[in-house]
Coordinates of C-alpha atoms and ligand atoms in Angstrom, one line a residue:
M1 CA -9.6 -1.0 -24.5
A2 CA -8.2 -3.0 -21.6
H3 CA -5.2 -1.2 -20.1
V4 CA -2.7 -3.4 -18.4
N5 CA -0.7 -2.7 -15.2
E6 CA 2.4 -1.5 -16.8
H7 CA 4.4 -1.7 -13.6
Y8 CA 4.8 -5.4 -14.6
H9 CA 7.0 -4.2 -17.4
K10 CA 9.6 -2.9 -14.9
L11 CA 10.2 -6.5 -13.8
K12 CA 13.2 -7.2 -16.0
A13 CA 13.3 -10.9 -16.2
G14 CA 11.1 -13.8 -15.0
Y15 CA 10.7 -14.7 -11.4
L16 CA 14.0 -16.2 -10.2
F17 CA 13.0 -19.8 -9.7
P18 CA 11.2 -20.3 -13.0
E19 CA 14.2 -18.7 -14.7
I20 CA 16.5 -21.3 -13.0
A21 CA 14.1 -24.1 -14.0
R22 CA 14.2 -22.8 -17.5
R23 CA 18.0 -22.9 -17.7
V24 CA 18.1 -26.4 -16.1
S25 CA 15.5 -27.8 -18.4
S26 CA 17.4 -26.4 -21.4
F27 CA 20.6 -28.1 -20.1
C28 CA 18.7 -31.4 -19.6
D29 CA 17.3 -31.2 -23.2
T30 CA 20.9 -31.4 -24.5
H31 CA 22.3 -33.7 -21.7
A32 CA 19.5 -36.3 -21.4
D33 CA 21.8 -38.7 -19.4
A34 CA 22.9 -36.1 -16.8
D35 CA 21.9 -37.0 -13.2
V36 CA 21.1 -33.5 -12.1
I37 CA 20.8 -32.8 -8.4
R38 CA 18.6 -29.9 -7.6
L39 CA 19.6 -27.8 -4.6
G40 CA 18.0 -24.6 -6.0
I41 CA 14.5 -23.8 -5.0
G42 CA 13.8 -24.5 -1.3
D43 CA 11.2 -27.2 -2.0
V44 CA 10.8 -30.1 0.5
T45 CA 11.4 -33.7 -0.7
E46 CA 10.2 -35.9 2.1
P47 CA 6.6 -37.1 2.5
L48 CA 4.1 -35.6 4.8
P49 CA 4.4 -36.8 8.4
E50 CA 2.1 -39.8 9.2
A51 CA 0.1 -37.9 11.8
I52 CA -0.8 -35.3 9.2
V53 CA -1.6 -37.8 6.5
S54 CA -3.9 -39.7 8.9
A55 CA -5.7 -36.4 10.0
M56 CA -6.3 -35.6 6.3
H57 CA -7.7 -39.0 5.5
Q58 CA -10.1 -38.7 8.4
A59 CA -11.1 -35.2 7.2
V60 CA -11.8 -36.6 3.7
D61 CA -14.0 -39.2 5.2
E62 CA -15.9 -36.5 7.1
M63 CA -16.5 -34.7 3.8
A64 CA -17.9 -37.9 2.3
Q65 CA -20.8 -37.9 4.8
R66 CA -23.8 -35.5 4.7
S67 CA -23.7 -35.2 8.5
S68 CA -20.1 -34.1 8.7
F69 CA -19.7 -32.4 5.3
R70 CA -18.6 -28.8 5.3
G71 CA -18.9 -26.1 2.6
Y72 CA -17.4 -22.7 2.8
G73 CA -15.3 -22.4 5.9
P74 CA -14.4 -19.1 7.8
E75 CA -12.1 -17.0 5.6
Q76 CA -9.8 -16.5 8.6
G77 CA -9.4 -20.2 9.2
Y78 CA -11.2 -22.8 11.4
D79 CA -11.1 -22.1 15.2
F80 CA -9.5 -25.5 15.8
L81 CA -6.4 -24.5 13.8
R82 CA -6.3 -20.9 14.9
S83 CA -6.5 -22.0 18.6
A84 CA -3.8 -24.7 18.1
I85 CA -1.5 -22.1 16.5
A86 CA -2.0 -19.5 19.2
E87 CA -1.5 -22.0 22.0
N88 CA 1.5 -23.9 20.6
D89 CA 3.4 -21.3 18.6
Y90 CA 2.8 -18.3 20.9
Q91 CA 1.2 -18.9 24.3
A92 CA 3.5 -21.8 25.0
R93 CA 6.4 -19.3 24.6
G94 CA 4.7 -16.7 26.8
I95 CA 3.5 -14.6 23.9
G96 CA 0.0 -13.3 24.2
I97 CA -1.2 -13.8 20.7
T98 CA -4.9 -14.8 20.5
P99 CA -6.6 -17.1 17.9
E100 CA -8.5 -14.0 16.6
E101 CA -5.2 -12.5 15.6
I102 CA -4.3 -15.4 13.4
F103 CA -5.3 -15.6 9.8
V104 CA -4.9 -19.0 8.1
S105 CA -3.9 -18.8 4.5
D106 CA -2.6 -20.8 1.6
G107 CA 1.0 -19.5 1.8
S108 CA 3.4 -16.9 3.2
K109 CA 4.5 -16.0 -0.3
C110 CA 0.9 -15.1 -1.1
D111 CA 0.3 -13.3 2.1
S112 CA 3.5 -11.3 2.0
G113 CA 2.5 -10.1 -1.5
N114 CA -1.2 -9.7 -0.7
I115 CA -0.6 -7.6 2.4
L116 CA 0.3 -4.7 0.1
D117 CA -3.5 -4.4 -0.6
I118 CA -4.0 -2.7 2.7
F119 CA -1.1 -0.3 2.5
G120 CA -1.1 3.0 0.6
P121 CA 1.2 3.8 -2.3
S122 CA 3.2 6.5 -0.6
N123 CA 5.0 4.3 1.9
V124 CA 8.8 4.2 1.8
V125 CA 9.6 0.5 1.7
A126 CA 12.9 -1.0 3.0
I127 CA 14.2 -4.4 2.2
T128 CA 17.4 -6.2 2.9
D129 CA 19.8 -7.0 0.0
P130 CA 20.0 -9.9 -0.7
V131 CA 16.3 -10.6 -0.1
Y132 CA 13.5 -13.1 -0.9
P133 CA 12.5 -11.7 -4.3
V134 CA 8.7 -11.7 -3.6
Y135 CA 9.0 -8.6 -1.4
V136 CA 10.6 -6.6 -4.2
D137 CA 8.5 -7.9 -7.1
T138 CA 5.2 -7.4 -5.4
N139 CA 6.1 -3.8 -4.6
V140 CA 7.1 -3.2 -8.2
M141 CA 3.8 -4.7 -9.4
A142 CA 1.9 -2.5 -7.0
G143 CA 3.5 0.6 -8.5
H144 CA 5.5 1.4 -5.3
T145 CA 8.8 1.8 -7.2
G146 CA 10.4 3.4 -10.2
N147 CA 12.5 1.5 -12.7
A148 CA 15.4 -0.8 -12.0
N149 CA 19.0 0.4 -12.6
D150 CA 21.7 -1.7 -14.2
S151 CA 22.3 -3.6 -11.0
G152 CA 18.6 -4.5 -10.7
R153 CA 17.9 -2.1 -7.8
F154 CA 14.6 -0.3 -8.1
D155 CA 14.2 3.4 -7.6
G156 CA 12.1 4.2 -4.6
L157 CA 13.1 1.1 -2.5
V158 CA 15.5 1.5 0.4
Y159 CA 18.1 -1.3 0.2
L160 CA 19.7 -2.5 3.4
P161 CA 22.7 -4.6 2.6
I162 CA 23.4 -7.7 4.7
G163 CA 26.6 -9.7 4.6
A164 CA 29.3 -11.2 6.7
E165 CA 30.6 -7.6 7.5
N166 CA 27.4 -6.8 9.5
N167 CA 26.6 -10.4 10.6
F168 CA 23.7 -10.5 8.2
T169 CA 21.8 -8.0 10.3
P170 CA 20.9 -4.8 8.4
A171 CA 21.9 -1.4 9.8
L172 CA 19.0 0.9 10.7
P173 CA 18.2 3.1 7.7
D174 CA 19.6 6.7 7.8
A175 CA 16.4 8.2 6.4
P176 CA 12.9 7.3 7.7
V177 CA 11.1 4.3 6.2
D178 CA 7.5 3.2 6.7
L179 CA 7.4 -0.5 5.8
I180 CA 10.3 -2.8 6.6
Y181 CA 10.6 -6.4 5.4
L182 CA 12.7 -8.7 7.7
C183 CA 13.0 -12.4 7.2
Y184 CA 14.6 -14.6 10.0
P185 CA 15.9 -17.3 9.8
N186 CA 16.9 -15.6 6.7
N187 CA 16.1 -16.6 3.2
P188 CA 18.4 -16.6 1.2
T189 CA 21.5 -16.4 3.6
G190 CA 20.3 -19.0 6.2
T191 CA 21.5 -16.7 9.0
V192 CA 19.6 -15.5 12.1
V193 CA 19.0 -12.3 14.1
S194 CA 19.7 -11.8 17.7
H195 CA 17.1 -10.7 20.3
Q196 CA 19.0 -7.5 20.8
A197 CA 19.2 -6.6 17.1
L198 CA 15.6 -7.4 16.6
Q199 CA 14.8 -5.2 19.6
Q200 CA 16.6 -2.3 17.8
W201 CA 14.3 -2.8 14.8
V202 CA 11.2 -2.8 16.9
D203 CA 12.4 0.3 18.8
Y204 CA 13.1 2.0 15.4
A205 CA 9.6 1.1 14.2
Q206 CA 8.0 2.5 17.3
Q207 CA 10.1 5.7 17.1
H208 CA 9.4 6.3 13.4
D209 CA 5.8 4.9 13.3
A210 CA 7.0 2.3 10.9
L211 CA 5.6 -1.3 10.4
I212 CA 7.7 -4.4 10.2
L213 CA 6.6 -7.3 7.9
Y214 CA 8.4 -10.2 9.6
D215 CA 8.7 -13.4 7.7
A216 CA 9.4 -16.3 10.0
A217 CA 8.6 -19.1 7.6
Y218 CA 11.8 -21.0 8.6
E219 CA 11.2 -20.6 12.4
A220 CA 11.2 -24.4 13.0
Y221 CA 14.8 -24.6 12.0
I222 CA 16.1 -22.5 14.9
S223 CA 18.4 -24.8 16.8
E224 CA 20.2 -22.3 19.0
P225 CA 18.3 -21.5 22.2
E226 CA 19.0 -17.8 22.4
I227 CA 17.6 -17.0 18.9
P228 CA 14.0 -15.5 18.9
H229 CA 11.4 -17.6 17.2
S230 CA 8.8 -14.8 16.8
I231 CA 9.1 -11.1 16.6
Y232 CA 6.4 -10.9 19.3
E233 CA 9.1 -12.1 21.8
I234 CA 10.4 -8.6 21.5
D235 CA 9.0 -5.8 23.7
G236 CA 6.7 -3.5 21.8
A237 CA 6.4 -5.7 18.7
R238 CA 2.6 -6.1 19.0
E239 CA 2.3 -2.4 18.2
V240 CA 4.6 -2.5 15.1
A241 CA 4.8 -6.0 13.5
I242 CA 2.9 -8.4 11.3
E243 CA 4.4 -12.0 11.3
F244 CA 4.2 -14.5 8.5
R245 CA 4.5 -18.3 9.3
S246 CA 4.1 -21.4 7.2
F247 CA 3.6 -25.1 7.3
S248 CA 5.6 -25.5 4.1
K249 CA 9.1 -26.0 5.4
N250 CA 8.4 -27.6 8.8
A251 CA 5.5 -30.0 7.9
G252 CA 6.3 -30.4 4.2
F253 CA 3.3 -28.4 2.9
T254 CA 4.9 -26.7 -0.1
G255 CA 2.5 -28.6 -2.3
T256 CA -0.3 -29.0 0.2
R257 CA -0.5 -25.2 1.0
C258 CA -1.2 -23.9 4.5
A259 CA 0.3 -20.9 6.3
F260 CA -0.8 -18.1 8.6
T261 CA -0.3 -14.5 9.2
V262 CA -0.5 -12.9 12.6
V263 CA -2.0 -9.4 12.7
P264 CA -2.2 -8.2 16.3
E265 CA -5.4 -6.3 17.2
S266 CA -3.2 -3.5 18.7
L267 CA -1.6 -2.7 15.4
T268 CA -2.6 0.5 13.7
G269 CA -1.7 2.5 10.6
T270 CA -2.2 6.1 9.6
C271 CA -4.9 7.5 7.3
G272 CA -4.4 10.5 5.0
N273 CA -6.2 12.7 7.5
G274 CA -3.9 11.6 10.3
D275 CA -6.4 9.3 12.0
R276 CA -5.3 5.9 13.2
T277 CA -7.0 2.8 11.9
S278 CA -6.9 -0.9 12.8
I279 CA -4.6 -2.9 10.5
H280 CA -6.4 -6.1 11.8
T281 CA -9.8 -4.8 10.6
L282 CA -8.4 -3.9 7.2
W283 CA -6.7 -7.3 6.7
N284 CA -9.9 -9.1 7.9
R285 CA -11.9 -7.1 5.4
R286 CA -9.4 -7.9 2.6
Q287 CA -9.4 -11.6 3.4
S288 CA -13.2 -11.8 3.7
T289 CA -13.5 -10.2 0.3
K290 CA -10.8 -11.9 -1.7
F291 CA -10.2 -15.2 0.0
N292 CA -12.5 -18.2 0.8
G293 CA -10.2 -19.9 3.2
V294 CA -8.0 -23.0 3.1
S295 CA -9.7 -26.3 2.5
Y296 CA -11.0 -28.1 5.6
V297 CA -9.0 -31.2 4.8
I298 CA -5.7 -29.3 4.7
Q299 CA -6.5 -27.3 7.9
R300 CA -7.1 -30.6 9.7
G301 CA -3.7 -31.8 8.4
A302 CA -2.1 -28.6 9.7
A303 CA -3.7 -28.9 13.1
A304 CA -2.3 -32.4 13.4
A305 CA 1.2 -30.8 13.3
Y306 CA 0.4 -29.8 16.9
S307 CA -0.6 -33.2 18.1
V308 CA 2.0 -35.1 20.2
E309 CA 2.8 -37.5 17.3
G310 CA 2.8 -34.6 14.8
K311 CA 5.3 -32.6 16.8
T312 CA 7.6 -35.5 17.1
Q313 CA 7.4 -36.4 13.5
I314 CA 8.0 -32.7 12.4
Q315 CA 11.0 -32.5 14.7
E316 CA 12.4 -35.5 13.0
L317 CA 11.8 -34.0 9.6
V318 CA 13.4 -30.7 10.5
A319 CA 16.4 -32.6 12.1
F320 CA 16.8 -34.6 8.9
Y321 CA 17.1 -31.4 6.7
L322 CA 19.3 -29.7 9.3
T323 CA 21.7 -32.7 9.1
N324 CA 21.7 -32.2 5.3
A325 CA 22.6 -28.6 5.9
R326 CA 25.4 -29.5 8.2
L327 CA 26.8 -32.0 5.7
L328 CA 26.8 -29.3 3.0
R329 CA 28.4 -26.8 5.3
E330 CA 31.1 -29.2 6.5
G331 CA 31.7 -30.6 3.0
L332 CA 32.3 -27.1 1.6
E333 CA 34.3 -25.8 4.4
A334 CA 36.6 -28.9 4.1
V335 CA 37.7 -27.6 0.6
G336 CA 38.2 -24.1 1.8
I337 CA 34.9 -22.5 0.8
E338 CA 33.5 -19.6 2.9
V339 CA 30.1 -20.7 4.2
Y340 CA 27.3 -19.0 6.2
G341 CA 23.9 -20.2 7.4
G342 CA 22.8 -23.8 7.6
I343 CA 22.8 -24.0 11.4
N344 CA 19.3 -22.5 12.1
A345 CA 18.0 -22.7 8.6
P346 CA 17.8 -25.1 5.6
Y347 CA 19.9 -22.8 3.4
V348 CA 23.7 -22.6 3.1
W349 CA 25.1 -19.4 1.7
L350 CA 28.6 -19.6 0.2
R351 CA 31.1 -17.3 -1.4
T352 CA 31.7 -18.4 -4.9
P353 CA 35.2 -20.0 -5.4
G354 CA 37.7 -18.0 -7.2
G355 CA 35.6 -14.8 -7.1
Q356 CA 33.4 -16.0 -9.9
S357 CA 30.1 -14.2 -10.5
S358 CA 27.1 -15.9 -9.1
W359 CA 25.6 -16.8 -12.6
D360 CA 29.0 -18.0 -13.9
F361 CA 29.3 -20.3 -11.0
F362 CA 25.8 -21.5 -11.6
D363 CA 26.7 -22.4 -15.1
D364 CA 29.9 -24.1 -14.1
L365 CA 28.3 -26.1 -11.4
L366 CA 25.5 -27.2 -13.7
S367 CA 27.6 -28.1 -16.7
H368 CA 30.5 -29.7 -14.9
S369 CA 28.9 -31.2 -11.8
H370 CA 25.3 -31.4 -12.8
L371 CA 24.3 -29.6 -9.6
V372 CA 21.8 -26.8 -9.4
G373 CA 21.9 -24.0 -6.8
T374 CA 20.6 -20.4 -6.7
P375 CA 22.9 -17.6 -7.8
G376 CA 23.2 -15.0 -4.9
S377 CA 22.8 -12.1 -7.3
G378 CA 19.3 -13.4 -8.1
F379 CA 18.4 -12.2 -4.6
G380 CA 19.8 -8.8 -5.1
A381 CA 22.9 -6.8 -6.1
S382 CA 24.6 -7.5 -2.7
G383 CA 24.2 -11.2 -3.3
E384 CA 26.7 -11.0 -6.3
G385 CA 29.6 -13.4 -5.7
Y386 CA 27.5 -15.6 -3.4
F387 CA 25.5 -18.8 -4.0
R388 CA 22.7 -20.5 -2.1
L389 CA 22.3 -24.3 -1.6
S390 CA 19.1 -25.7 -0.3
A391 CA 19.3 -28.6 2.1
F392 CA 15.9 -30.0 1.0
N393 CA 16.8 -33.2 -0.6
S394 CA 17.4 -36.9 0.1
R395 CA 20.5 -37.8 2.2
E396 CA 21.9 -39.7 -0.8
N397 CA 21.7 -36.7 -3.1
I398 CA 23.2 -34.4 -0.5
E399 CA 26.2 -36.7 0.0
Q400 CA 26.6 -37.0 -3.7
A401 CA 26.3 -33.3 -4.2
V402 CA 29.1 -32.7 -1.6
Q403 CA 31.4 -35.1 -3.4
R404 CA 30.7 -33.5 -6.7
F405 CA 31.2 -30.0 -5.3
Q406 CA 34.5 -31.0 -3.7
A407 CA 35.7 -32.5 -7.0
L408 CA 34.9 -29.3 -8.8
V409 CA 36.7 -26.9 -6.5
S410 CA 39.7 -28.9 -5.3
Ligands
LIG501 C1 13.1 -20.4 -2.0 O1 13.7 -21.3 -2.6 O2 13.5 -19.3 -1.7 C2 11.7 -20.8 -1.5 O3 11.3 -22.0 -1.9 C3 10.8 -19.8 -2.0 C4 9.4 -19.9 -1.4 O4 9.3 -20.5 -0.3 O5 8.5 -19.4 -2.0

């Protein structure tokens, strides 16, 4: 008899984005002529930068020759990419992360879920609310929680509300926690954390022997100079934090797949007998066993993101989406909607007009304006009454969406 992992049954509905896709597709089945604009899932729309495309073409040609063909690559990623990341994303900012501390992967979503393989079941896990649903669902799947209550909150998780009242920065927990998920620039609210607030979290982690799982997948969108780009800019973070980064949202790799996770060699965790052990060694062991690395062609493409042309083209791409975010923000503010985010992130987080529930507003927006967004409550109970719009789309669609939005609410 094959027994299943029944923790999956605690997950009440489908994963948020497939659920939205299901509702949209059912709407389209009955409204075939509707010109639906999708600002729901944060999926990029613009083509890969030319420097990246050309590096990939060249890598394909290498694979076509016996002399330059490559089979299995290193599970941790090729040195050329790990070195480029260490140099450009960290050392250039005065952060002492080495290539050996970088693990190239096929996505931050995968890594932020897979990381639980190396942590025991007894950890008390803290997440913000609202939150990127992957952190919650993967903990549920791993059996780290009880059941969900009526508002969708799971027993055993510590929820840290974030909202306008605390500037989207969670208060430190009042009881000790072991693993803390933080995501900045934040998905879903599009807001950022200050250096000082992040320092408080690092200090907390040091004092309580906790570990921070820091998701910085949207780092490229930081436009204000005082905002930290990496948790390792904070004193002491090398001893308490893992950082997730991605090429998805800056270089357009959502379909191409390449990301990386930084696990400092100085990071340790506790064994049952109280001994300390290296987290880096455990993650390396996990990756070597369960992962065969990202394809050579894709890693060559990712490395081209750090070439002179690649950097310029990526900056242009990010600026394009940030302009979309600004147009959304300004367009909604013009009709009196309360809006957050969208300055250092490709997401705009708004309070639903007229105090509607998030899902009611989703339905109204879809049926009357043929616009798709993401209900705030899909990201957690504290997201109720909010709504997320993604700035990843063509300029034409963003302008059209703003007009339709304004027509709906004014
Ligand atoms: C989102 O819309 O929140 C993102 O696309 C999800 C992801 O990056 O996995």
